mmCIF file with all atom_site columns, C-alpha atoms in Angstrom:
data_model
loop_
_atom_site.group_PDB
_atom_site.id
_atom_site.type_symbol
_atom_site.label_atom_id
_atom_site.label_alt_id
_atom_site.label_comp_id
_atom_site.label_asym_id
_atom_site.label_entity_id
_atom_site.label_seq_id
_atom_site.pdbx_PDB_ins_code
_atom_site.Cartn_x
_atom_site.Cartn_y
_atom_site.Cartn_z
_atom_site.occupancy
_atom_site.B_iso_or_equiv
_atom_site.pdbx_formal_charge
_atom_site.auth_seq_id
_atom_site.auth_comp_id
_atom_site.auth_asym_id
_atom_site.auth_atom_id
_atom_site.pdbx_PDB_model_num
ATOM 1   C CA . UNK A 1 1   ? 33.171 -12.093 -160.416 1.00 87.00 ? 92  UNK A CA 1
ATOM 2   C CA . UNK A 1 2   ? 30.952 -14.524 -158.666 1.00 86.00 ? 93  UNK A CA 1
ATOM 3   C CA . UNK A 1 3   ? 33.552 -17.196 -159.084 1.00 87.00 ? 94  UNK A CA 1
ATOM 4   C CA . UNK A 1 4   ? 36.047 -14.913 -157.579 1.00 87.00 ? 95  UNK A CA 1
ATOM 5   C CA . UNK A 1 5   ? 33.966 -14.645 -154.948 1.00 89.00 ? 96  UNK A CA 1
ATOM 6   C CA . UNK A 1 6   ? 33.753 -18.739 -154.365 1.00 90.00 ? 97  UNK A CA 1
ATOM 7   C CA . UNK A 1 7   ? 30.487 -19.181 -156.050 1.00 90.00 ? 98  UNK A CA 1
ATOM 8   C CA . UNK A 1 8   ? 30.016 -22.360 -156.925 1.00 93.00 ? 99  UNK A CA 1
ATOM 9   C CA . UNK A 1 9   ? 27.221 -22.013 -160.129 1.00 94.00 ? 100 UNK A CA 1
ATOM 10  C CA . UNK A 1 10  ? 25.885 -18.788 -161.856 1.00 96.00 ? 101 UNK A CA 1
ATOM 11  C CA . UNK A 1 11  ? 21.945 -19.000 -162.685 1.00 95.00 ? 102 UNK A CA 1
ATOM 12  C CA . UNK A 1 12  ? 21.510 -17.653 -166.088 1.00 96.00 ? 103 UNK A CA 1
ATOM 13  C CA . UNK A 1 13  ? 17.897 -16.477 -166.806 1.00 94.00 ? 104 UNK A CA 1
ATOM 14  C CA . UNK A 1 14  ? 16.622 -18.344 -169.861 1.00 93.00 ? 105 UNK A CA 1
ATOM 15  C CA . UNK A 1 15  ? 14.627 -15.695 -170.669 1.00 93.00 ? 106 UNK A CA 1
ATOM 16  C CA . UNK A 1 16  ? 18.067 -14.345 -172.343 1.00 94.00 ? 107 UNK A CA 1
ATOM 17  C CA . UNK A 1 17  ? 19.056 -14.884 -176.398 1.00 95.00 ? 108 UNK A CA 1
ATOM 18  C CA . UNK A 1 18  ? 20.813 -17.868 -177.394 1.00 95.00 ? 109 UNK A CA 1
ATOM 19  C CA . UNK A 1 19  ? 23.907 -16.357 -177.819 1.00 96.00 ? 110 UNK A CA 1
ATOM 20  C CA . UNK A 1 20  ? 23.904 -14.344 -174.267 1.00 96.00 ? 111 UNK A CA 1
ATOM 21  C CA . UNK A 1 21  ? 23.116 -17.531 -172.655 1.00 96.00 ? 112 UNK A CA 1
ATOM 22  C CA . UNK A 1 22  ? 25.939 -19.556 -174.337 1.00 97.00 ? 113 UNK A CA 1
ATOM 23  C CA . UNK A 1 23  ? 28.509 -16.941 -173.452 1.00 97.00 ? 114 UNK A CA 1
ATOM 24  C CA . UNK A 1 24  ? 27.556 -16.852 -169.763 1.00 96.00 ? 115 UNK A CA 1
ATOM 25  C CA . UNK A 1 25  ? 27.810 -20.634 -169.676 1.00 97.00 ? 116 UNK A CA 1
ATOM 26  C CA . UNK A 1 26  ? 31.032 -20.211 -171.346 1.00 97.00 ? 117 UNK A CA 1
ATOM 27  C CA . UNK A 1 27  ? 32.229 -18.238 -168.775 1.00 95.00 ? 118 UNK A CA 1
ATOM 28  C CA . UNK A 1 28  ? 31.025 -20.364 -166.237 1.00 96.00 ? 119 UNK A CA 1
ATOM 29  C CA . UNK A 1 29  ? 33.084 -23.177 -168.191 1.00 96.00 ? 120 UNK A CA 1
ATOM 30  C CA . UNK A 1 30  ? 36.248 -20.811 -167.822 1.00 95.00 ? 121 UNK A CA 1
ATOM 31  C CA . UNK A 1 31  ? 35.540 -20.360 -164.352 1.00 94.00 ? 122 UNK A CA 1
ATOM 32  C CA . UNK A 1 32  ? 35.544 -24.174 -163.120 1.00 95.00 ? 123 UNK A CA 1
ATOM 33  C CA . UNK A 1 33  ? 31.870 -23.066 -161.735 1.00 95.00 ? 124 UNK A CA 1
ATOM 34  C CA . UNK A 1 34  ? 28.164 -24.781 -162.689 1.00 95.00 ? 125 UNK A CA 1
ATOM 35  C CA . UNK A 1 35  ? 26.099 -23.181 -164.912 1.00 96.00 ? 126 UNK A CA 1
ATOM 36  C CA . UNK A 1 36  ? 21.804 -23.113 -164.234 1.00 96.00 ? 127 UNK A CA 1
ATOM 37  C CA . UNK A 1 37  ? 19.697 -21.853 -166.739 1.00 95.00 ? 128 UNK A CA 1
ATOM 38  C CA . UNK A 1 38  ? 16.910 -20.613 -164.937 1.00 92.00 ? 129 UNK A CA 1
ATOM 39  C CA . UNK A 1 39  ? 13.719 -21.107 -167.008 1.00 89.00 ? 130 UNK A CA 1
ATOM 40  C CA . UNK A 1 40  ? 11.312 -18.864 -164.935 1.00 86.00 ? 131 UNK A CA 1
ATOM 41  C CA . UNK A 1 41  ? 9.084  -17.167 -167.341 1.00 82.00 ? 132 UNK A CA 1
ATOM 42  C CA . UNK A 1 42  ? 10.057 -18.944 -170.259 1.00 85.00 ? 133 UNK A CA 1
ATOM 43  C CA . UNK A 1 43  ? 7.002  -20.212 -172.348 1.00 79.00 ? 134 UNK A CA 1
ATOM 44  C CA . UNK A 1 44  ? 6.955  -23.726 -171.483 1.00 71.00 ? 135 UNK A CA 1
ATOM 45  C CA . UNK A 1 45  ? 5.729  -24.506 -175.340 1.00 73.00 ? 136 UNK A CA 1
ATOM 46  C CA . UNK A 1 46  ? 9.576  -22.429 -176.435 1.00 82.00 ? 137 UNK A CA 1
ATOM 47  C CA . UNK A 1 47  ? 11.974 -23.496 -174.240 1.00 81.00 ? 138 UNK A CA 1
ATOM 48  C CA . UNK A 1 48  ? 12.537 -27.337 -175.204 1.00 84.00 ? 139 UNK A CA 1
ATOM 49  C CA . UNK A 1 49  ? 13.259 -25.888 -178.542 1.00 88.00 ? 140 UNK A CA 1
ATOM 50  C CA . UNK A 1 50  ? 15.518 -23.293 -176.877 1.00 90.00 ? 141 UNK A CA 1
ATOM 51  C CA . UNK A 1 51  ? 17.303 -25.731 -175.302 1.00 91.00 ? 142 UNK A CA 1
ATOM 52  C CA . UNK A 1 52  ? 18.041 -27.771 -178.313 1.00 91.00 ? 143 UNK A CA 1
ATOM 53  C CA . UNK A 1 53  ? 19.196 -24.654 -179.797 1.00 94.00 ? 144 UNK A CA 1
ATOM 54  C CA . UNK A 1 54  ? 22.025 -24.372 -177.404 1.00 94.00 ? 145 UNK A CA 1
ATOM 55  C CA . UNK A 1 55  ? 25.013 -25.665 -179.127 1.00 94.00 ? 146 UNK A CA 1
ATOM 56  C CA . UNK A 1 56  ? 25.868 -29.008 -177.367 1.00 92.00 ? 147 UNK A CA 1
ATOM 57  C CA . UNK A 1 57  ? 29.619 -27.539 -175.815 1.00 93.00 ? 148 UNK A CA 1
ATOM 58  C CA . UNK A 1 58  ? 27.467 -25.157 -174.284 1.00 95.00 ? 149 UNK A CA 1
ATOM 59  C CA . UNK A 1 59  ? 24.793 -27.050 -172.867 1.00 95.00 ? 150 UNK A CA 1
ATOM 60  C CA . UNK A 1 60  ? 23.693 -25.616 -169.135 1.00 96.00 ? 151 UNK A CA 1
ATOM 61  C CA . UNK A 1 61  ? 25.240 -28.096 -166.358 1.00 96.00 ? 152 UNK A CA 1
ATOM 62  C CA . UNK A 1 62  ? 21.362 -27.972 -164.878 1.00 95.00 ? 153 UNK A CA 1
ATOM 63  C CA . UNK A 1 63  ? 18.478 -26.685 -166.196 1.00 94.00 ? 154 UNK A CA 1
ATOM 64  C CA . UNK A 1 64  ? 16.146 -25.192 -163.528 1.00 92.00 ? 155 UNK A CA 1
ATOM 65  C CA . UNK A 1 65  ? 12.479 -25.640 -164.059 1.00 89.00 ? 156 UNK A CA 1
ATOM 66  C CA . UNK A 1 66  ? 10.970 -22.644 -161.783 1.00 81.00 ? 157 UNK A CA 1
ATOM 67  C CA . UNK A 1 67  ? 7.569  -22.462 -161.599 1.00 73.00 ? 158 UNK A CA 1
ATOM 68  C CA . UNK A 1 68  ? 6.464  -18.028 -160.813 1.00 66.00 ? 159 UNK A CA 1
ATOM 69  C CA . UNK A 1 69  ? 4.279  -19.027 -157.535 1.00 66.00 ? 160 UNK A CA 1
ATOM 70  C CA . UNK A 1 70  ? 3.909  -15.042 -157.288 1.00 65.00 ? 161 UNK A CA 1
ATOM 71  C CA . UNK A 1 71  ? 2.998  -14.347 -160.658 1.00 63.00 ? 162 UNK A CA 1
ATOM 72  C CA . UNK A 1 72  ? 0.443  -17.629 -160.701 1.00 63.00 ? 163 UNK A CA 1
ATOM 73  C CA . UNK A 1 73  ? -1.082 -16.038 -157.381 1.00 67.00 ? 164 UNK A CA 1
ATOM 74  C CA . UNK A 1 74  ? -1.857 -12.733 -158.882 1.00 72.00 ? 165 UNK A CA 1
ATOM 75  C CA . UNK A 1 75  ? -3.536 -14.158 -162.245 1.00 68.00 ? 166 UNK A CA 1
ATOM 76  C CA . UNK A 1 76  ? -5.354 -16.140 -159.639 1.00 71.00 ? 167 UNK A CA 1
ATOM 77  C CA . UNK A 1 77  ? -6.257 -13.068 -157.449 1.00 80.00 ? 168 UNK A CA 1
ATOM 78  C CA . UNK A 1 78  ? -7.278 -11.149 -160.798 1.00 81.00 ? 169 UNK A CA 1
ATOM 79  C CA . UNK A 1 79  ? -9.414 -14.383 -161.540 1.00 84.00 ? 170 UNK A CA 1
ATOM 80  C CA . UNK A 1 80  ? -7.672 -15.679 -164.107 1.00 77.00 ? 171 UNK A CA 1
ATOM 81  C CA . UNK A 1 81  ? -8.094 -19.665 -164.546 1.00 73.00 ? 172 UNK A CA 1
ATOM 82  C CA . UNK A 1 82  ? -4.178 -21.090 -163.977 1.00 59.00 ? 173 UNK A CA 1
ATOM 83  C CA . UNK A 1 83  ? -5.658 -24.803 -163.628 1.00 60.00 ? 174 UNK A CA 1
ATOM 84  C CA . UNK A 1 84  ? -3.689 -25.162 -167.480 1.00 52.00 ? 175 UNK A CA 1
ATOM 85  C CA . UNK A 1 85  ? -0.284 -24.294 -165.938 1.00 52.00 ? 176 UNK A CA 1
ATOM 86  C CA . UNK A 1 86  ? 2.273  -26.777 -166.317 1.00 50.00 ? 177 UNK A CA 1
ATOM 87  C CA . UNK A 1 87  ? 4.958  -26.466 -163.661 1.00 65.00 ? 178 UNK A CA 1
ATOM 88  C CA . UNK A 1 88  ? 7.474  -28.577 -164.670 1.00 70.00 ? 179 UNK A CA 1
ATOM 89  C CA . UNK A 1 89  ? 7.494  -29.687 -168.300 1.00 72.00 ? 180 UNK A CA 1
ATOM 90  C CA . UNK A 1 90  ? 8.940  -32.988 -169.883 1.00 78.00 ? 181 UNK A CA 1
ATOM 91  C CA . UNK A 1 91  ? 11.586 -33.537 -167.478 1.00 84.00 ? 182 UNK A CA 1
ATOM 92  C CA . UNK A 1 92  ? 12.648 -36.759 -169.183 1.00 85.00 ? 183 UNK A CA 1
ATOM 93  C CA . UNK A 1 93  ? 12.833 -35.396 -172.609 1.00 85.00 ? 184 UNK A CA 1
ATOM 94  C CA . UNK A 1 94  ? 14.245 -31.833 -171.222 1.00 87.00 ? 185 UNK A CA 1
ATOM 95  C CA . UNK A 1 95  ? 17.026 -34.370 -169.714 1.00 89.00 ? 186 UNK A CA 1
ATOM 96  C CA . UNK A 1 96  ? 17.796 -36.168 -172.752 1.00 89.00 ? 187 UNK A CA 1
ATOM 97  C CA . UNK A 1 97  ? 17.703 -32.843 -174.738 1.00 89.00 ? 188 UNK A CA 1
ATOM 98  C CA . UNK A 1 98  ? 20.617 -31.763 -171.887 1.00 89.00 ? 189 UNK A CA 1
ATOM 99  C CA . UNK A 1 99  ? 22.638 -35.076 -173.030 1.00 87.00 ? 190 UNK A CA 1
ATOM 100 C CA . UNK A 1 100 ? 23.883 -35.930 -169.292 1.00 85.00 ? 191 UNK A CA 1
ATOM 101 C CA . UNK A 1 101 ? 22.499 -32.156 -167.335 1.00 90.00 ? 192 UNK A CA 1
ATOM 102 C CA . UNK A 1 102 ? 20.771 -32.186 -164.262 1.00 94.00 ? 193 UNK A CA 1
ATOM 103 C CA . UNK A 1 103 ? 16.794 -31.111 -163.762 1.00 94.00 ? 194 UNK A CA 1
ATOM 104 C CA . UNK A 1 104 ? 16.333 -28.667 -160.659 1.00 94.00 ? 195 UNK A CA 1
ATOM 105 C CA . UNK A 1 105 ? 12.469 -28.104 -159.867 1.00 91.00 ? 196 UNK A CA 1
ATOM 106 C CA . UNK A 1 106 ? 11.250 -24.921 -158.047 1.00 89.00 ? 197 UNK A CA 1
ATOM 107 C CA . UNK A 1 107 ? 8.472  -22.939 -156.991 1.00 83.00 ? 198 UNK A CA 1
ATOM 108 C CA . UNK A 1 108 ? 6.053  -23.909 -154.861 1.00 80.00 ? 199 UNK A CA 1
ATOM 109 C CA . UNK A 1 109 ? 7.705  -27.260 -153.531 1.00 85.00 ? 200 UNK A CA 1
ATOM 110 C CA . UNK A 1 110 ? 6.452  -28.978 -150.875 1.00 88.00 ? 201 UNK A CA 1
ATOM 111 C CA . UNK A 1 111 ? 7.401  -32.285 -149.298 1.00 93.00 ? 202 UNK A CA 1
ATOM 112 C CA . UNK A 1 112 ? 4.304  -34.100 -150.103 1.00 89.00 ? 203 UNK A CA 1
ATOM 113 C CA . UNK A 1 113 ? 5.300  -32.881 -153.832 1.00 87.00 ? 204 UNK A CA 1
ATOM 114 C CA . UNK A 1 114 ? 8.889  -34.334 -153.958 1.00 90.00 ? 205 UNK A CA 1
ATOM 115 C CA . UNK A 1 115 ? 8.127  -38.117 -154.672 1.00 90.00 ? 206 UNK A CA 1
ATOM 116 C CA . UNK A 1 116 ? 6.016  -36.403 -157.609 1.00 86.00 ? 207 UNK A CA 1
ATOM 117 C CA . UNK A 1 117 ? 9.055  -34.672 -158.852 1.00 88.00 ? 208 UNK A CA 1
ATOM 118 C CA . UNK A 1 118 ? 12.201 -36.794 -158.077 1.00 90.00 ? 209 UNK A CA 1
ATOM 119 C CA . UNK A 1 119 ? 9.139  -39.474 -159.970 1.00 88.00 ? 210 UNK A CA 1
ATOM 120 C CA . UNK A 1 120 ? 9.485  -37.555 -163.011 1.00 86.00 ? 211 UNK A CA 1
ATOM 121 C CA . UNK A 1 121 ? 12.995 -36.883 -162.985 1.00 89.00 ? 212 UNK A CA 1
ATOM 122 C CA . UNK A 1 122 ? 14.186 -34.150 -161.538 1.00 91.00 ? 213 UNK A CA 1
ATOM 123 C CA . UNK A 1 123 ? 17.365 -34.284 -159.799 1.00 93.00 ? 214 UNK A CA 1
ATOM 124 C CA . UNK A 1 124 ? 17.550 -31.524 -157.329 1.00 92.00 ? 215 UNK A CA 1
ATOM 125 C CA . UNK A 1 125 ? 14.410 -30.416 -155.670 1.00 91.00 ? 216 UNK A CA 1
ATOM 126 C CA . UNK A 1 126 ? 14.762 -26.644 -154.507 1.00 90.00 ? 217 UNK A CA 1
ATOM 127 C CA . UNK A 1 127 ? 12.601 -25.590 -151.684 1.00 89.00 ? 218 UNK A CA 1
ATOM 128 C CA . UNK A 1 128 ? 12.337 -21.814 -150.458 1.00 87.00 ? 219 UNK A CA 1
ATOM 129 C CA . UNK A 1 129 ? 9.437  -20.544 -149.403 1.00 87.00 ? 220 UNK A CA 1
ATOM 130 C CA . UNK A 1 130 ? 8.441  -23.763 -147.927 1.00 90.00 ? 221 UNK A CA 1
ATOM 131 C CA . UNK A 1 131 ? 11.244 -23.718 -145.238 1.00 92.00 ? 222 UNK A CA 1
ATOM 132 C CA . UNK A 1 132 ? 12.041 -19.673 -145.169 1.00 90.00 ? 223 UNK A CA 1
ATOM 133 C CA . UNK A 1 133 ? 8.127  -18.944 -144.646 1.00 91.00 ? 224 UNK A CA 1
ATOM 134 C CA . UNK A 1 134 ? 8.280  -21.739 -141.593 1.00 92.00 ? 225 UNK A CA 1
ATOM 135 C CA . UNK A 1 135 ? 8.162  -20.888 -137.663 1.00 95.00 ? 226 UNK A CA 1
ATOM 136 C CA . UNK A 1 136 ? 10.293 -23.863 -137.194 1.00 95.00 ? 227 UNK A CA 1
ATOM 137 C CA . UNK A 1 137 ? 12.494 -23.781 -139.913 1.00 93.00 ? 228 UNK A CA 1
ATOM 138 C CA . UNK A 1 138 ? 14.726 -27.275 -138.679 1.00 93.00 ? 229 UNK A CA 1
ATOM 139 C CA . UNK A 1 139 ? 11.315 -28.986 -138.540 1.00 94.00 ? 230 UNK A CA 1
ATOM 140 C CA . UNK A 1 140 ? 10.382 -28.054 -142.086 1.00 94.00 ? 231 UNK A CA 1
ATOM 141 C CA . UNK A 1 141 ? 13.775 -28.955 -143.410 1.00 92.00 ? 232 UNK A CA 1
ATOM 142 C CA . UNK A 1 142 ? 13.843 -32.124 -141.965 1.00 93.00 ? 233 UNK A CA 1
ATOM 143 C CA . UNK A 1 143 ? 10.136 -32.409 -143.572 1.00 94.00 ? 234 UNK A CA 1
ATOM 144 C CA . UNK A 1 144 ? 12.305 -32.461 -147.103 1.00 91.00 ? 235 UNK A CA 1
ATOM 145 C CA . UNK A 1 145 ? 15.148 -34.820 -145.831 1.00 90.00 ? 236 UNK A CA 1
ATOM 146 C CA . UNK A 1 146 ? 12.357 -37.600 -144.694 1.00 90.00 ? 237 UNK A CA 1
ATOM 147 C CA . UNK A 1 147 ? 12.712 -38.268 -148.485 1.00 89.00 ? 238 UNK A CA 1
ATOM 148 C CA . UNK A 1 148 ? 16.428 -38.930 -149.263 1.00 85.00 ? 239 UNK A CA 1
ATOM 149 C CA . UNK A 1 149 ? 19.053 -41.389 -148.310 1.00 83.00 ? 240 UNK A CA 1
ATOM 150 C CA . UNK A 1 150 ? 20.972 -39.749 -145.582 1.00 76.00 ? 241 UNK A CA 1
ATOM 151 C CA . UNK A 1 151 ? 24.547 -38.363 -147.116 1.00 70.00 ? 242 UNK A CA 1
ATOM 152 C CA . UNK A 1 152 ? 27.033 -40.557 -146.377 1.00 65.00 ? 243 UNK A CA 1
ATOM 153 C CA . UNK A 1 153 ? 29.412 -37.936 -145.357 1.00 66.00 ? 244 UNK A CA 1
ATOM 154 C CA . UNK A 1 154 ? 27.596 -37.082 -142.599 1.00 59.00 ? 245 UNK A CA 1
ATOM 155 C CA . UNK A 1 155 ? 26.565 -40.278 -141.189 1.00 56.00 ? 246 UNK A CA 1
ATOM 156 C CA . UNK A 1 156 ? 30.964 -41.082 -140.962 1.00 55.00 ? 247 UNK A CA 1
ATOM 157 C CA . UNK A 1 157 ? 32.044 -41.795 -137.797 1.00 58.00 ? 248 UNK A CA 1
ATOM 158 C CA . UNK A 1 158 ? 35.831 -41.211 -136.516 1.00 60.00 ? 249 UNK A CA 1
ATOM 159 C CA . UNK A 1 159 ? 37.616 -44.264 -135.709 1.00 59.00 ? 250 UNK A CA 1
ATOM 160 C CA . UNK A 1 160 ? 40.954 -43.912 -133.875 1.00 59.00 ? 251 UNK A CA 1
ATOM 161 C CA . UNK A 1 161 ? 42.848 -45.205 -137.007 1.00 58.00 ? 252 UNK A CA 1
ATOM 162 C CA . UNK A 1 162 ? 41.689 -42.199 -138.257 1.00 56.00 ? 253 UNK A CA 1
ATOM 163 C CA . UNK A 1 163 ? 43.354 -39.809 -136.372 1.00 59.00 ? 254 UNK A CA 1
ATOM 164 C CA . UNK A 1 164 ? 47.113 -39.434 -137.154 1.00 59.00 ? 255 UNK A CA 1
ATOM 165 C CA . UNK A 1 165 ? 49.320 -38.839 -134.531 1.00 56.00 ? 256 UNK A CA 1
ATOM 166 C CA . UNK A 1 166 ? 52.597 -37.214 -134.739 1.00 55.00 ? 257 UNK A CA 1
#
């Protein structure tokens, strides 16, 4: 259905069996679409070991590391110590585990926190609350893109032997 509807990935929660998660990245396989295994929740000391328990056909195109900032803020509020959360994991071993998969990061993502992560690994930095929390959302966006190359795509310029003329 989602590809149908021009989705371009399906996020799987990891919290799922083995074999429900291979099927929907199956599926995703069938569909032409990206499959992202959403790890929210999962016990970071389990899911390494769930991942190498994926068959290696049906290995999750990225594997998104996705830190609960809501459930970490309410074992803080109850006064709960959270200074022994991990938030992302081995990203370099969770990588090679993946065999050629991509590393997303999320949850809590900041800019000053994305030389940290792309540092470690991670391919694709997600930032939410960050941006959709912001008065001036542009400003906080642009906050993010201070730390990547500028994509070539949009830095092309037309030239007039571009244009074709009939």
């Amino acid at each position: 259905m989602a590809a149908d509807a021009t989705a371009d990935a399906v996020a799987i929660s990891g919290l799922g069996t083995i074999a429900s998660i291979e099927k929907a990245i199956h599926e995703t396989q069938k569909q032409g679409i990206y499959s992202i295994l959403d790890m929210m929740n999962v016990d970071i000391e389990i899911f390494e070991e769930k991942l190498s328990t994926i068959k290696d056909d049906l290995k999750p195109d990225i594997v998104l590391l996705h830190r609960n900032v809501d459930w970490e803020t309410t074992l803080k509020e109850n006064g709960e110590d959270v200074s022994d959360m991990t938030e992302w994991g081995n990203i370099k071993k969770i990588k090679k585990i993946l065999d050629g998969g991509l590393v997303a990061v999320a949850g809590g993502i900041t800019p000053d926190r994305v030389e940290e992560a792309t540092g470690e690994g991670a391919d694709i930095i997600i930032a939410g609350r960050y941006i959709i929390g912001s008065r001036d959302v542009r400003r906080s966006a642009q906050d993010f893109l201070a730390y990547f190359d500028p994509d070539p795509d949009n830095m092309r310029l037309a030239m007039d032997e571009d244009e074709q003329i009939d």
